[in-house]
Amino acid sequence: MTVQTKVRPKGPGSLVSKVGASLRHAITSGQYSPGQKLPSEVELTETHQVSRTVIREAVAALKSDGLVEVRQGAGIFVLSPTFQLTANRTVDKARVSSDLEVLEVRAPLEIEAAGLAAARRSPAQEEVIFECHRQVLRCIEQNESIRMADLALHFAIAEATNNPLFRQHLEFHGSAVIPQSRPMPDPDFAEQTAYRRLIHQEHETIVMAISDRDEEAARNAMRDHLRGSQARYRELLRNSRSIPG
């Protein structure tokens, strides 16, 4: 099923994805070397013409992916490739357990949010949801992390409830709402892409139900999506018992 293209200005979630992609490219291209300090938060807000919140969310995504380290009172530093590889190959059991807890808290609220979004969304809000959904696909096609694009989509759905408390709940957890794009150690390219496309398909079912103003279908689709995420994390915890470290 193909979502119809609708052009809308980029919202805050898209800005986070854009800034994150820019910083990621600067790091992976060698503009910033391992051990080098990134510009300050103030400098980054001025360079990218965005708020501090956007910069913090973008940096949080880079930190989660093992690209940078935030040192309190010192700044943001680029990690060495060796450290990144080691970090990505190790399953942090405590972190996965925490991710699972966040997913469990999200479920009842986001299931209801999807239903309310289907009932209340305006045409403009629908277009923002479509654009966020397309951004996830763009990230997949460019082999980039879908984490921030995923977060932006969930924010857009929460916004479409027209109840600010739903979005505030997600913002309280920040980028931890979307723990990581692939909860597995050192995945290969094909496996990572397949996983991301699965998430995209689950999102599409939610998006189309909201577009069709089908409250029950939207709730069911969000329930299936979040329960699937929980099941994947529980499987990771089970498998991690056999991973040394």
Tab-separated table of C-alpha atoms in Angstrom:
chain	number	residue	atom	x	y	z
A	1	MET	CA	0.000	0.000	0.000
A	2	THR	CA	1.376	3.401	-0.962
A	3	VAL	CA	0.686	6.534	1.068
A	4	GLN	CA	-0.298	9.500	-1.069
A	5	THR	CA	2.308	12.243	-1.215
A	6	LYS	CA	1.384	15.494	0.499
A	7	VAL	CA	3.829	18.309	1.020
A	8	ARG	CA	3.967	19.990	4.393
A	9	PRO	CA	6.533	22.163	6.181
A	10	LYS	CA	8.842	20.208	8.439
A	11	GLY	CA	7.890	20.029	12.123
A	12	PRO	CA	10.139	19.742	15.190
A	13	GLY	CA	10.569	16.001	14.735
A	14	SER	CA	11.822	16.480	11.181
A	15	LEU	CA	14.268	19.135	12.412
A	16	VAL	CA	15.718	16.651	14.893
A	17	SER	CA	16.175	14.120	12.081
A	18	LYS	CA	17.785	16.747	9.840
A	19	VAL	CA	20.219	17.981	12.500
A	20	GLY	CA	21.012	14.428	13.585
A	21	ALA	CA	21.744	13.388	9.993
A	22	SER	CA	24.000	16.425	9.513
A	23	LEU	CA	26.026	15.712	12.653
A	24	ARG	CA	26.191	11.998	11.860
A	25	HIS	CA	27.583	12.760	8.406
A	26	ALA	CA	30.132	15.175	9.869
A	27	ILE	CA	31.360	12.443	12.217
A	28	THR	CA	31.367	9.523	9.778
A	29	SER	CA	32.982	11.608	7.012
A	30	GLY	CA	35.876	12.529	9.289
A	31	GLN	CA	35.049	16.203	9.712
A	32	TYR	CA	35.214	15.497	13.442
A	33	SER	CA	37.889	13.011	14.476
A	34	PRO	CA	37.682	10.502	17.351
A	35	GLY	CA	38.310	12.297	20.620
A	36	GLN	CA	37.500	15.678	19.116
A	37	LYS	CA	34.969	17.912	20.829
A	38	LEU	CA	31.882	18.956	18.902
A	39	PRO	CA	30.751	22.591	18.913
A	40	SER	CA	28.900	23.674	22.045
A	41	GLU	CA	25.140	23.405	22.324
A	42	VAL	CA	24.833	27.164	21.817
A	43	GLU	CA	27.030	27.037	18.713
A	44	LEU	CA	25.009	24.155	17.285
A	45	THR	CA	21.711	25.997	17.826
A	46	GLU	CA	23.113	28.990	15.960
A	47	THR	CA	24.599	26.930	13.133
A	48	HIS	CA	21.441	24.900	12.520
A	49	GLN	CA	18.977	27.654	13.487
A	50	VAL	CA	16.996	25.389	15.799
A	51	SER	CA	16.111	25.268	19.482
A	52	ARG	CA	18.242	23.698	22.197
A	53	THR	CA	15.619	20.960	22.551
A	54	VAL	CA	16.189	19.901	18.948
A	55	ILE	CA	19.971	19.837	19.457
A	56	ARG	CA	19.657	17.810	22.666
A	57	GLU	CA	17.393	15.224	21.011
A	58	ALA	CA	19.733	14.924	18.020
A	59	VAL	CA	22.769	14.485	20.292
A	60	ALA	CA	20.862	11.930	22.387
A	61	ALA	CA	20.314	9.843	19.243
A	62	LEU	CA	24.028	10.025	18.354
A	63	LYS	CA	24.915	9.027	21.906
A	64	SER	CA	22.522	6.071	21.773
A	65	ASP	CA	24.118	4.901	18.531
A	66	GLY	CA	27.579	5.023	20.129
A	67	LEU	CA	28.914	7.882	18.029
A	68	VAL	CA	29.465	10.450	20.784
A	69	GLU	CA	29.973	10.726	24.514
A	70	VAL	CA	28.506	13.583	26.567
A	71	ARG	CA	30.847	14.571	29.398
A	72	GLN	CA	29.164	16.643	32.066
A	73	GLY	CA	30.634	20.120	32.151
A	74	ALA	CA	33.099	19.335	29.345
A	75	GLY	CA	31.058	18.891	26.204
A	76	ILE	CA	30.262	16.370	23.476
A	77	PHE	CA	33.117	14.191	22.223
A	78	VAL	CA	33.361	11.858	19.234
A	79	LEU	CA	34.042	8.227	20.138
A	80	SER	CA	36.628	6.104	18.354
A	81	PRO	CA	35.391	3.491	15.823
A	82	THR	CA	36.828	0.727	18.015
A	83	PHE	CA	34.782	1.880	20.981
A	84	GLN	CA	31.680	2.208	18.804
A	85	LEU	CA	32.077	-1.324	17.453
A	86	THR	CA	32.602	-2.794	20.901
A	87	ALA	CA	29.591	-0.931	22.272
A	88	ASN	CA	27.376	-2.065	19.393
A	89	ARG	CA	28.358	-5.706	19.831
A	90	THR	CA	27.511	-5.792	23.516
A	91	VAL	CA	23.991	-6.269	24.783
A	92	ASP	CA	23.390	-3.947	27.712
A	93	LYS	CA	20.882	-6.045	29.636
A	94	ALA	CA	19.981	-3.269	32.064
A	95	ARG	CA	19.357	-0.879	29.189
A	96	VAL	CA	17.176	-3.366	27.308
A	97	SER	CA	15.163	-3.980	30.467
A	98	SER	CA	14.696	-0.224	30.850
A	99	ASP	CA	13.653	0.063	27.188
A	100	LEU	CA	11.057	-2.629	27.755
A	101	GLU	CA	9.668	-0.764	30.758
A	102	VAL	CA	9.264	2.385	28.652
A	103	LEU	CA	7.480	0.392	25.951
A	104	GLU	CA	5.089	-1.042	28.525
A	105	VAL	CA	4.239	2.416	29.855
A	106	ARG	CA	3.769	3.774	26.336
A	107	ALA	CA	1.332	1.085	25.235
A	108	PRO	CA	-1.999	2.036	26.893
A	109	LEU	CA	-1.543	5.756	26.259
A	110	GLU	CA	-0.404	5.456	22.659
A	111	ILE	CA	-3.106	2.933	21.792
A	112	GLU	CA	-5.700	5.450	22.969
A	113	ALA	CA	-3.817	8.271	21.239
A	114	ALA	CA	-4.052	6.456	17.918
A	115	GLY	CA	-7.815	6.090	18.296
A	116	LEU	CA	-8.264	9.735	19.252
A	117	ALA	CA	-6.019	10.843	16.389
A	118	ALA	CA	-8.233	8.933	13.977
A	119	ALA	CA	-11.309	10.671	15.374
A	120	ARG	CA	-9.912	14.182	15.812
A	121	ARG	CA	-7.048	14.751	13.373
A	122	SER	CA	-7.315	17.750	11.097
A	123	PRO	CA	-6.306	17.601	7.413
A	124	ALA	CA	-3.121	19.502	8.261
A	125	GLN	CA	-2.262	17.056	11.069
A	126	GLU	CA	-2.927	14.142	8.729
A	127	GLU	CA	-0.422	15.577	6.248
A	128	VAL	CA	2.222	15.941	8.969
A	129	ILE	CA	1.708	12.270	9.885
A	130	PHE	CA	2.117	11.291	6.222
A	131	GLU	CA	5.327	13.331	5.951
A	132	CYS	CA	6.789	11.774	9.104
A	133	HIS	CA	5.928	8.331	7.757
A	134	ARG	CA	7.671	9.092	4.465
A	135	GLN	CA	10.745	10.297	6.372
A	136	VAL	CA	11.085	6.850	7.978
A	137	LEU	CA	11.169	5.318	4.499
A	138	ARG	CA	13.772	7.849	3.340
A	139	CYS	CA	16.009	6.853	6.252
A	140	ILE	CA	15.622	3.180	5.341
A	141	GLU	CA	16.481	3.844	1.688
A	142	GLN	CA	19.580	5.831	2.721
A	143	ASN	CA	20.612	3.209	5.297
A	144	GLU	CA	20.320	5.682	8.160
A	145	SER	CA	18.967	5.173	11.657
A	146	ILE	CA	15.182	5.510	11.690
A	147	ARG	CA	15.123	6.354	15.390
A	148	MET	CA	14.430	10.077	15.230
A	149	ALA	CA	12.071	9.757	12.256
A	150	ASP	CA	10.210	7.079	14.197
A	151	LEU	CA	9.981	9.400	17.203
A	152	ALA	CA	8.704	12.248	15.016
A	153	LEU	CA	5.896	10.034	13.715
A	154	HIS	CA	4.764	9.096	17.198
A	155	PHE	CA	4.892	12.770	18.197
A	156	ALA	CA	2.737	13.669	15.187
A	157	ILE	CA	0.140	11.051	16.141
A	158	ALA	CA	0.097	12.320	19.734
A	159	GLU	CA	-0.294	15.884	18.436
A	160	ALA	CA	-3.282	14.820	16.321
A	161	THR	CA	-5.232	13.845	19.456
A	162	ASN	CA	-5.508	17.588	20.144
A	163	ASN	CA	-4.867	16.738	23.783
A	164	PRO	CA	-1.440	18.189	24.713
A	165	LEU	CA	-0.943	15.708	27.541
A	166	PHE	CA	-0.314	12.857	25.099
A	167	ARG	CA	2.638	14.633	23.516
A	168	GLN	CA	3.891	15.841	26.889
A	169	HIS	CA	3.980	12.215	28.043
A	170	LEU	CA	6.228	11.262	25.118
A	171	GLU	CA	8.412	14.341	25.540
A	172	PHE	CA	8.940	13.455	29.202
A	173	HIS	CA	10.845	10.340	28.108
A	174	GLY	CA	12.623	12.183	25.280
A	175	SER	CA	14.421	10.054	22.696
A	176	ALA	CA	14.200	7.082	25.089
A	177	VAL	CA	10.650	6.637	23.758
A	178	ILE	CA	12.262	5.033	20.714
A	179	PRO	CA	15.046	3.038	22.401
A	180	GLN	CA	17.056	2.055	19.322
A	181	SER	CA	16.321	1.209	15.701
A	182	ARG	CA	17.370	-2.411	16.076
A	183	PRO	CA	17.522	-4.122	19.481
A	184	MET	CA	20.201	-6.622	18.448
A	185	PRO	CA	24.004	-6.654	18.770
A	186	ASP	CA	26.035	-6.055	15.596
A	187	PRO	CA	23.289	-6.767	12.978
A	188	ASP	CA	24.256	-7.242	9.342
A	189	PHE	CA	22.974	-4.882	6.670
A	190	ALA	CA	20.244	-7.166	5.316
A	191	GLU	CA	18.933	-7.978	8.797
A	192	GLN	CA	18.896	-4.310	9.806
A	193	THR	CA	17.074	-3.266	6.653
A	194	ALA	CA	14.498	-6.034	7.039
A	195	TYR	CA	13.839	-4.978	10.609
A	196	ARG	CA	13.416	-1.322	9.633
A	197	ARG	CA	11.023	-2.217	6.821
A	198	LEU	CA	8.968	-4.269	9.272
A	199	ILE	CA	8.632	-1.218	11.516
A	200	HIS	CA	7.699	0.884	8.477
A	201	GLN	CA	4.954	-1.576	7.530
A	202	GLU	CA	3.575	-1.561	11.070
A	203	HIS	CA	3.580	2.241	10.998
A	204	GLU	CA	1.780	2.274	7.650
A	205	THR	CA	-1.117	0.264	9.062
A	206	ILE	CA	-1.463	2.825	11.864
A	207	VAL	CA	-1.160	5.801	9.523
A	208	MET	CA	-3.766	4.519	7.072
A	209	ALA	CA	-6.239	3.748	9.855
A	210	ILE	CA	-5.853	7.293	11.187
A	211	SER	CA	-6.257	8.689	7.669
A	212	ASP	CA	-9.444	6.618	7.228
A	213	ARG	CA	-10.763	7.890	10.586
A	214	ASP	CA	-11.117	4.287	11.713
A	215	GLU	CA	-10.653	4.540	15.482
A	216	GLU	CA	-10.837	0.820	16.206
A	217	ALA	CA	-8.394	-0.093	13.436
A	218	ALA	CA	-5.981	2.634	14.588
A	219	ARG	CA	-6.026	1.351	18.168
A	220	ASN	CA	-5.547	-2.245	17.014
A	221	ALA	CA	-2.678	-1.294	14.704
A	222	MET	CA	-0.882	0.647	17.437
A	223	ARG	CA	-1.473	-2.215	19.873
A	224	ASP	CA	0.052	-4.708	17.427
A	225	HIS	CA	3.015	-2.394	16.797
A	226	LEU	CA	3.859	-1.835	20.461
A	227	ARG	CA	3.229	-5.431	21.474
A	228	GLY	CA	5.492	-6.526	18.638
A	229	SER	CA	8.203	-4.204	19.938
A	230	GLN	CA	7.814	-5.612	23.444
A	231	ALA	CA	8.035	-9.166	22.109
A	232	ARG	CA	11.226	-8.344	20.224
A	233	TYR	CA	12.820	-6.890	23.337
A	234	ARG	CA	11.811	-9.864	25.468
A	235	GLU	CA	13.397	-12.146	22.868
A	236	LEU	CA	16.574	-10.077	23.030
A	237	LEU	CA	16.688	-10.458	26.813
A	238	ARG	CA	16.286	-14.222	26.477
A	239	ASN	CA	18.975	-14.450	23.794
A	240	SER	CA	21.361	-12.241	25.768
A	241	ARG	CA	21.765	-14.979	28.363
A	242	SER	CA	23.975	-16.849	25.908
A	243	ILE	CA	26.022	-13.749	24.924
A	244	PRO	CA	29.195	-13.350	27.014
A	245	GLY	CA	29.860	-9.985	28.628
